[in-house]
Coordinates of C-alpha atoms in Angstrom, one line a residue:
M1 CA 14.6 17.2 -25.1
T2 CA 14.7 20.8 -23.9
T3 CA 17.4 22.3 -21.6
E4 CA 14.8 22.4 -18.7
Q5 CA 14.0 18.7 -19.1
M6 CA 17.6 17.8 -19.3
N7 CA 18.2 19.7 -16.0
I8 CA 15.3 17.8 -14.4
D9 CA 16.7 14.5 -15.5
R10 CA 20.1 15.4 -14.2
K11 CA 18.7 16.4 -10.8
L12 CA 16.6 13.3 -10.5
S13 CA 19.6 11.1 -11.4
E14 CA 21.1 12.1 -8.1
F15 CA 18.6 9.9 -6.3
P16 CA 18.6 6.1 -6.3
R17 CA 15.7 4.7 -8.4
A18 CA 14.3 1.3 -9.0
R19 CA 12.8 1.2 -12.5
L20 CA 9.2 0.0 -12.3
M21 CA 7.5 1.9 -15.1
T22 CA 7.0 0.1 -18.4
E23 CA 7.1 3.2 -20.6
V24 CA 6.0 6.9 -20.9
T25 CA 2.3 7.0 -20.4
Q26 CA 0.2 8.4 -23.2
V27 CA -1.9 11.6 -23.4
E28 CA -5.3 10.9 -25.0
R29 CA -7.9 13.4 -26.2
L30 CA -11.4 12.5 -25.1
D31 CA -13.4 13.5 -28.2
R32 CA -16.9 12.8 -27.0
L33 CA -16.5 14.4 -23.6
S34 CA -14.8 17.4 -25.2
D35 CA -17.9 17.9 -27.4
R36 CA -20.3 17.3 -24.5
L37 CA -18.5 19.7 -22.1
G38 CA -17.4 22.3 -24.5
I39 CA -13.7 22.1 -23.6
D40 CA -10.7 20.5 -25.2
L41 CA -10.2 17.6 -22.8
W42 CA -7.1 15.4 -22.6
L43 CA -6.3 12.6 -20.2
K44 CA -2.8 11.7 -19.0
R45 CA -3.1 8.0 -18.7
D46 CA -1.1 7.2 -15.5
D47 CA -3.6 4.3 -15.0
L48 CA -1.4 2.6 -17.6
T49 CA 2.0 2.7 -15.7
G50 CA 2.3 -1.1 -16.1
L51 CA 3.0 -2.6 -12.7
S52 CA 0.1 -4.4 -10.9
F53 CA -2.9 -2.8 -12.7
G54 CA -1.0 0.5 -13.1
G55 CA -1.7 3.7 -11.3
N56 CA 0.2 6.8 -10.1
K57 CA 1.9 5.1 -7.1
T58 CA 4.3 3.3 -9.4
R59 CA 6.1 6.6 -10.2
Q60 CA 6.4 7.4 -6.5
L61 CA 7.6 3.9 -5.5
E62 CA 10.5 4.0 -8.0
F63 CA 12.3 6.4 -5.6
Y64 CA 11.3 4.7 -2.3
F65 CA 12.4 1.3 -3.6
G66 CA 15.5 2.9 -5.1
E67 CA 16.6 3.9 -1.6
A68 CA 15.4 0.5 -0.2
V69 CA 17.6 -1.4 -2.7
Q70 CA 20.5 0.9 -2.0
Q71 CA 20.1 0.1 1.7
R72 CA 20.0 -3.7 0.8
A73 CA 16.5 -4.0 2.4
D74 CA 14.8 -7.3 2.3
T75 CA 11.4 -6.2 3.6
V76 CA 9.4 -3.1 2.9
L77 CA 6.7 -1.7 5.3
I78 CA 4.0 0.7 4.3
T79 CA 0.6 2.0 5.6
G80 CA -2.6 3.1 3.9
A81 CA -6.4 2.7 3.8
V82 CA -7.9 -0.7 3.5
Q83 CA -8.3 -0.2 -0.3
S84 CA -5.1 1.6 -0.7
N85 CA -3.6 1.5 -4.2
F86 CA -0.2 2.6 -2.7
V87 CA 0.1 -0.5 -0.5
R88 CA -1.0 -2.9 -3.2
T89 CA 1.5 -1.4 -5.7
A90 CA 4.2 -1.6 -3.0
A91 CA 3.5 -5.3 -2.6
A92 CA 3.9 -5.8 -6.3
A93 CA 7.1 -3.8 -6.5
A94 CA 8.5 -5.7 -3.5
A95 CA 7.7 -9.0 -5.3
R96 CA 9.4 -7.8 -8.5
L97 CA 12.5 -6.8 -6.6
G98 CA 12.7 -10.0 -4.5
M99 CA 11.6 -8.4 -1.2
K100 CA 8.9 -9.2 1.3
S101 CA 6.2 -6.6 2.0
V102 CA 4.3 -5.7 5.2
L103 CA 1.1 -3.7 4.6
Q104 CA -0.7 -1.9 7.4
L105 CA -4.3 -1.2 6.6
E106 CA -5.9 1.7 8.4
E107 CA -9.6 2.2 9.3
R108 CA -10.2 5.4 7.3
V109 CA -13.6 4.8 5.7
P110 CA -16.5 4.1 8.1
G111 CA -19.6 2.0 7.3
M112 CA -18.1 -0.2 4.5
G113 CA -19.4 -3.7 3.8
E114 CA -17.7 -7.1 3.6
Q115 CA -16.5 -6.6 0.0
Y116 CA -14.5 -3.6 1.0
Y117 CA -12.4 -5.8 3.3
R118 CA -12.0 -8.8 1.0
S119 CA -11.9 -7.8 -2.6
G120 CA -10.0 -5.3 -4.8
N121 CA -6.6 -4.2 -3.5
V122 CA -6.9 -6.5 -0.4
L123 CA -7.3 -9.6 -2.6
L124 CA -4.5 -8.6 -4.9
A125 CA -2.1 -8.0 -2.0
K126 CA -2.9 -11.5 -0.6
V127 CA -2.1 -13.0 -4.1
L128 CA 1.2 -11.1 -3.9
G129 CA 2.0 -12.7 -0.6
A130 CA 2.0 -9.6 1.5
E131 CA 1.8 -9.7 5.3
H132 CA -1.1 -7.6 6.6
M133 CA -1.3 -5.5 9.8
H134 CA -4.3 -3.6 11.1
F135 CA -4.3 0.0 12.5
P136 CA -7.6 1.0 14.1
V137 CA -7.3 4.8 13.5
G138 CA -7.6 6.6 10.2
E139 CA -6.3 10.0 10.9
D140 CA -3.1 9.5 12.9
E141 CA -0.1 9.6 10.5
V142 CA 2.5 9.6 13.3
G143 CA 0.8 6.7 15.1
A144 CA 0.6 4.7 11.9
D145 CA 4.3 5.3 11.1
N146 CA 5.2 4.4 14.7
A147 CA 3.3 1.1 14.4
L148 CA 5.4 0.3 11.3
H149 CA 8.6 1.0 13.2
E150 CA 7.5 -1.3 15.9
R151 CA 7.1 -4.1 13.4
A152 CA 10.4 -3.1 11.7
A153 CA 12.1 -3.5 15.1
Q154 CA 10.8 -7.0 15.4
L155 CA 12.0 -7.8 11.9
I156 CA 15.5 -6.5 12.8
A157 CA 15.6 -8.7 15.9
N158 CA 14.9 -11.6 13.6
G159 CA 17.8 -10.8 11.3
H160 CA 15.9 -8.9 8.5
R161 CA 16.7 -5.5 6.9
P162 CA 13.4 -3.5 6.8
Y163 CA 12.7 -0.3 5.0
V164 CA 9.8 1.9 6.1
I165 CA 7.8 4.0 3.6
H166 CA 6.5 6.8 5.8
L167 CA 3.1 8.3 5.7
G168 CA 3.8 11.4 7.9
I169 CA 4.6 14.7 6.3
D170 CA 7.8 15.3 8.3
H171 CA 9.8 12.9 6.2
P172 CA 11.5 13.6 2.9
P173 CA 8.9 13.4 0.1
L174 CA 10.8 10.9 -2.1
G175 CA 7.6 9.9 -3.8
A176 CA 7.0 13.4 -5.1
L177 CA 10.2 13.0 -7.2
G178 CA 8.3 10.5 -9.3
Y179 CA 5.8 13.2 -10.2
V180 CA 8.5 15.8 -10.9
Q181 CA 9.4 13.3 -13.7
G182 CA 5.7 12.9 -14.5
G183 CA 5.1 16.6 -14.8
A184 CA 8.2 17.0 -17.0
E185 CA 7.0 14.1 -19.1
L186 CA 3.6 15.8 -19.7
G187 CA 5.3 19.0 -20.5
A188 CA 7.3 17.3 -23.2
Q189 CA 4.1 15.7 -24.7
I190 CA 1.8 18.6 -24.6
S191 CA 2.7 22.1 -23.2
D192 CA 0.0 24.4 -24.7
F193 CA -2.8 23.5 -22.3
D194 CA -4.7 26.0 -20.3
A195 CA -5.2 24.1 -17.0
A196 CA -4.4 20.7 -15.4
V197 CA -6.5 18.9 -12.8
V198 CA -5.1 16.3 -10.4
P199 CA -6.1 14.7 -7.1
S200 CA -4.7 16.2 -4.0
G201 CA -4.3 13.8 -1.0
S202 CA -0.9 13.2 0.5
G203 CA 0.4 16.0 -1.7
S204 CA 3.1 13.9 -3.4
T205 CA 1.4 13.5 -6.7
H206 CA 0.0 17.1 -6.8
G207 CA 3.2 18.7 -5.5
G208 CA 5.6 16.7 -7.8
F209 CA 3.4 17.3 -10.8
L210 CA 3.2 21.0 -10.2
T211 CA 7.0 21.2 -9.7
G212 CA 7.8 19.1 -12.8
L213 CA 5.6 21.4 -15.0
R214 CA 7.1 24.6 -13.5
L215 CA 10.7 23.4 -13.8
S216 CA 9.8 22.5 -17.4
G217 CA 8.7 26.1 -18.1
V218 CA 4.9 25.2 -18.2
H219 CA 2.9 27.8 -16.3
A220 CA -0.7 26.7 -16.7
P221 CA -2.6 26.5 -13.4
V222 CA -2.7 23.1 -11.8
Y223 CA -5.9 22.5 -9.7
G224 CA -5.7 20.0 -6.9
I225 CA -9.0 18.3 -6.1
C226 CA -9.2 17.6 -2.4
V227 CA -9.8 13.9 -1.7
R228 CA -9.0 13.7 2.0
R229 CA -8.8 17.1 3.7
D230 CA -10.7 20.4 3.3
Q231 CA -9.2 23.3 1.3
D232 CA -7.5 25.1 4.2
Q233 CA -5.9 22.0 5.6
Q234 CA -4.8 20.8 2.1
Y235 CA -3.3 24.2 1.2
A236 CA -1.2 24.1 4.4
R237 CA -0.1 20.6 3.6
M238 CA 0.9 21.5 0.1
E239 CA 3.1 24.3 1.4
K240 CA 4.9 21.8 3.6
V241 CA 5.3 19.2 0.8
L242 CA 6.6 21.8 -1.7
G243 CA 8.9 23.3 0.8
R244 CA 10.4 19.9 1.6
L245 CA 10.6 19.0 -2.1
A246 CA 12.4 22.2 -2.9
A247 CA 14.9 21.5 -0.2
L248 CA 15.3 17.9 -1.4
M249 CA 16.0 19.0 -5.0
D250 CA 17.7 22.3 -4.2
F251 CA 15.5 24.7 -6.1
D252 CA 13.9 28.0 -5.1
P253 CA 10.5 27.2 -3.6
A254 CA 9.1 30.5 -4.9
I255 CA 8.9 28.8 -8.3
V256 CA 6.0 26.7 -7.1
M257 CA 4.5 28.3 -4.0
N258 CA 2.3 30.7 -5.8
G259 CA 1.0 27.9 -8.0
I260 CA -0.9 26.1 -5.2
N261 CA -4.6 25.7 -6.1
V262 CA -6.8 23.4 -4.1
W263 CA -10.5 22.9 -4.3
D264 CA -12.7 20.9 -2.0
G265 CA -16.1 21.2 -3.6
V266 CA -16.5 17.5 -4.1
L267 CA -14.8 16.3 -0.9
A268 CA -18.1 15.5 0.9
P269 CA -19.0 13.1 2.4
G270 CA -15.3 12.5 3.1
Y271 CA -12.3 10.4 2.2
G272 CA -13.1 7.2 0.4
Q273 CA -16.8 7.9 0.5
V274 CA -18.8 8.3 -2.7
G275 CA -21.1 11.3 -3.0
Q276 CA -23.5 11.9 -5.9
G277 CA -21.1 14.0 -7.8
T278 CA -18.5 11.3 -7.7
R279 CA -21.0 8.7 -8.8
D280 CA -22.1 10.9 -11.7
A281 CA -18.5 11.5 -12.8
L282 CA -17.6 7.9 -12.7
T283 CA -20.6 6.8 -14.9
L284 CA -20.2 9.8 -17.2
M285 CA -16.6 8.8 -18.1
A286 CA -17.5 5.2 -18.4
R287 CA -20.6 5.7 -20.6
T288 CA -19.1 8.4 -22.8
E289 CA -15.5 7.3 -23.2
G290 CA -15.4 3.7 -22.0
I291 CA -12.8 4.6 -19.4
F292 CA -13.1 3.5 -15.8
L293 CA -12.2 5.8 -12.9
D294 CA -11.7 4.7 -9.3
P295 CA -14.2 5.9 -6.7
V296 CA -11.6 7.3 -4.2
Y297 CA -9.3 9.5 -6.4
S298 CA -9.8 9.7 -10.1
A299 CA -13.7 9.9 -10.1
K300 CA -13.5 12.6 -7.5
T301 CA -10.9 14.4 -9.6
F302 CA -13.1 14.3 -12.7
S303 CA -16.1 15.4 -10.5
G304 CA -13.9 18.3 -9.4
L305 CA -13.1 19.2 -13.0
L306 CA -16.8 19.4 -13.7
G307 CA -17.3 21.5 -10.7
L308 CA -14.6 23.9 -11.7
L309 CA -16.2 24.1 -15.1
D310 CA -19.6 24.9 -13.6
E311 CA -18.0 27.6 -11.4
G312 CA -16.3 29.2 -14.4
V313 CA -12.8 28.6 -13.0
I314 CA -12.2 26.5 -16.1
S315 CA -13.8 28.2 -19.1
K316 CA -15.5 26.8 -22.1
G317 CA -13.1 26.3 -25.0
Q318 CA -10.1 25.8 -22.8
K319 CA -7.6 23.0 -23.3
V320 CA -7.6 20.9 -20.1
V321 CA -5.5 18.0 -19.0
M322 CA -6.7 15.6 -16.3
L323 CA -4.3 13.2 -14.6
H324 CA -5.8 9.7 -14.4
T325 CA -4.2 8.2 -11.3
G326 CA -5.6 4.7 -11.8
G327 CA -6.5 2.7 -8.7
L328 CA -9.0 0.6 -10.7
P329 CA -8.9 -2.5 -8.4
A330 CA -10.7 -0.4 -5.8
L331 CA -13.8 -0.6 -8.0
F332 CA -14.3 -4.1 -6.8
G333 CA -13.8 -3.2 -3.2
Y334 CA -16.6 -0.7 -3.7
Q335 CA -18.9 -3.2 -5.4
E336 CA -21.9 -2.5 -3.1
V337 CA -21.6 1.3 -3.8
I338 CA -21.1 0.8 -7.6
E339 CA -24.1 -1.6 -7.8
S340 CA -26.3 1.1 -6.2
I341 CA -25.7 3.5 -9.1

């Protein structure tokens, strides 16, 4: 372990943490796609984090649940889209730690069929025994958080000790700490790559990953593929996330601010909606490497990687790492979309 990695571990040890990861996730070379695309392509397999079908949210939830355990919470409340991997994984983490979970599902994706509301992550959360709430708006983070606090107040009145995992950007980005660890982990596994590609939504995964790499001394560009907001909106969000993360961990934000790269070339037709490029990326990965991607994050990320390659931002012959964020249960919620491919 390098001095930089020891320093990261020491800094992260200052925050309470509930261990939910099974082990370090592997980095795998995709031989057939490397040959086909003319790059040296590697996949960081955070679809294999272990808890409840895996996915990137496990890393983030270790720090939220660490604080919840420290506060002796008995119920965790969280908000997200109907097919949110975050809320499903939170329900699984709560079950493992002996807590109840309250999941608020937001209407973020218009025009979806019956399977979207019954299968995938929704089904798994019901198996996990989660309580469900409904929030009719998809782009009101403050309102969604306020609704959670209203339910939390009811729980307190009934003698419970709730803990709210906030969606809004004005709260400390505890989840990003998980990807500071994730970025440092990748830097210890493979540090000679030319570019990394990650999804960029809430900013926690993207921001933490960039920070972990930079604090580890890895300076390759990290490209965040916009999955929810356009490039200008996402850039501004990343500045806020990284500023708050720097304050939380007490490091100079200049270390990361000049490393913000976001690209929205495959965002259309919008969050949680599957355009042709996303369809093509999902099937290309499956039919070339036998690896599944989810339609909301990881397929869009791979589609973005292909777009950056087409534009020459990523060059032929470069060594590229893509972060696979998991989310595979959502495939079943998108059955009608998948069947149309």
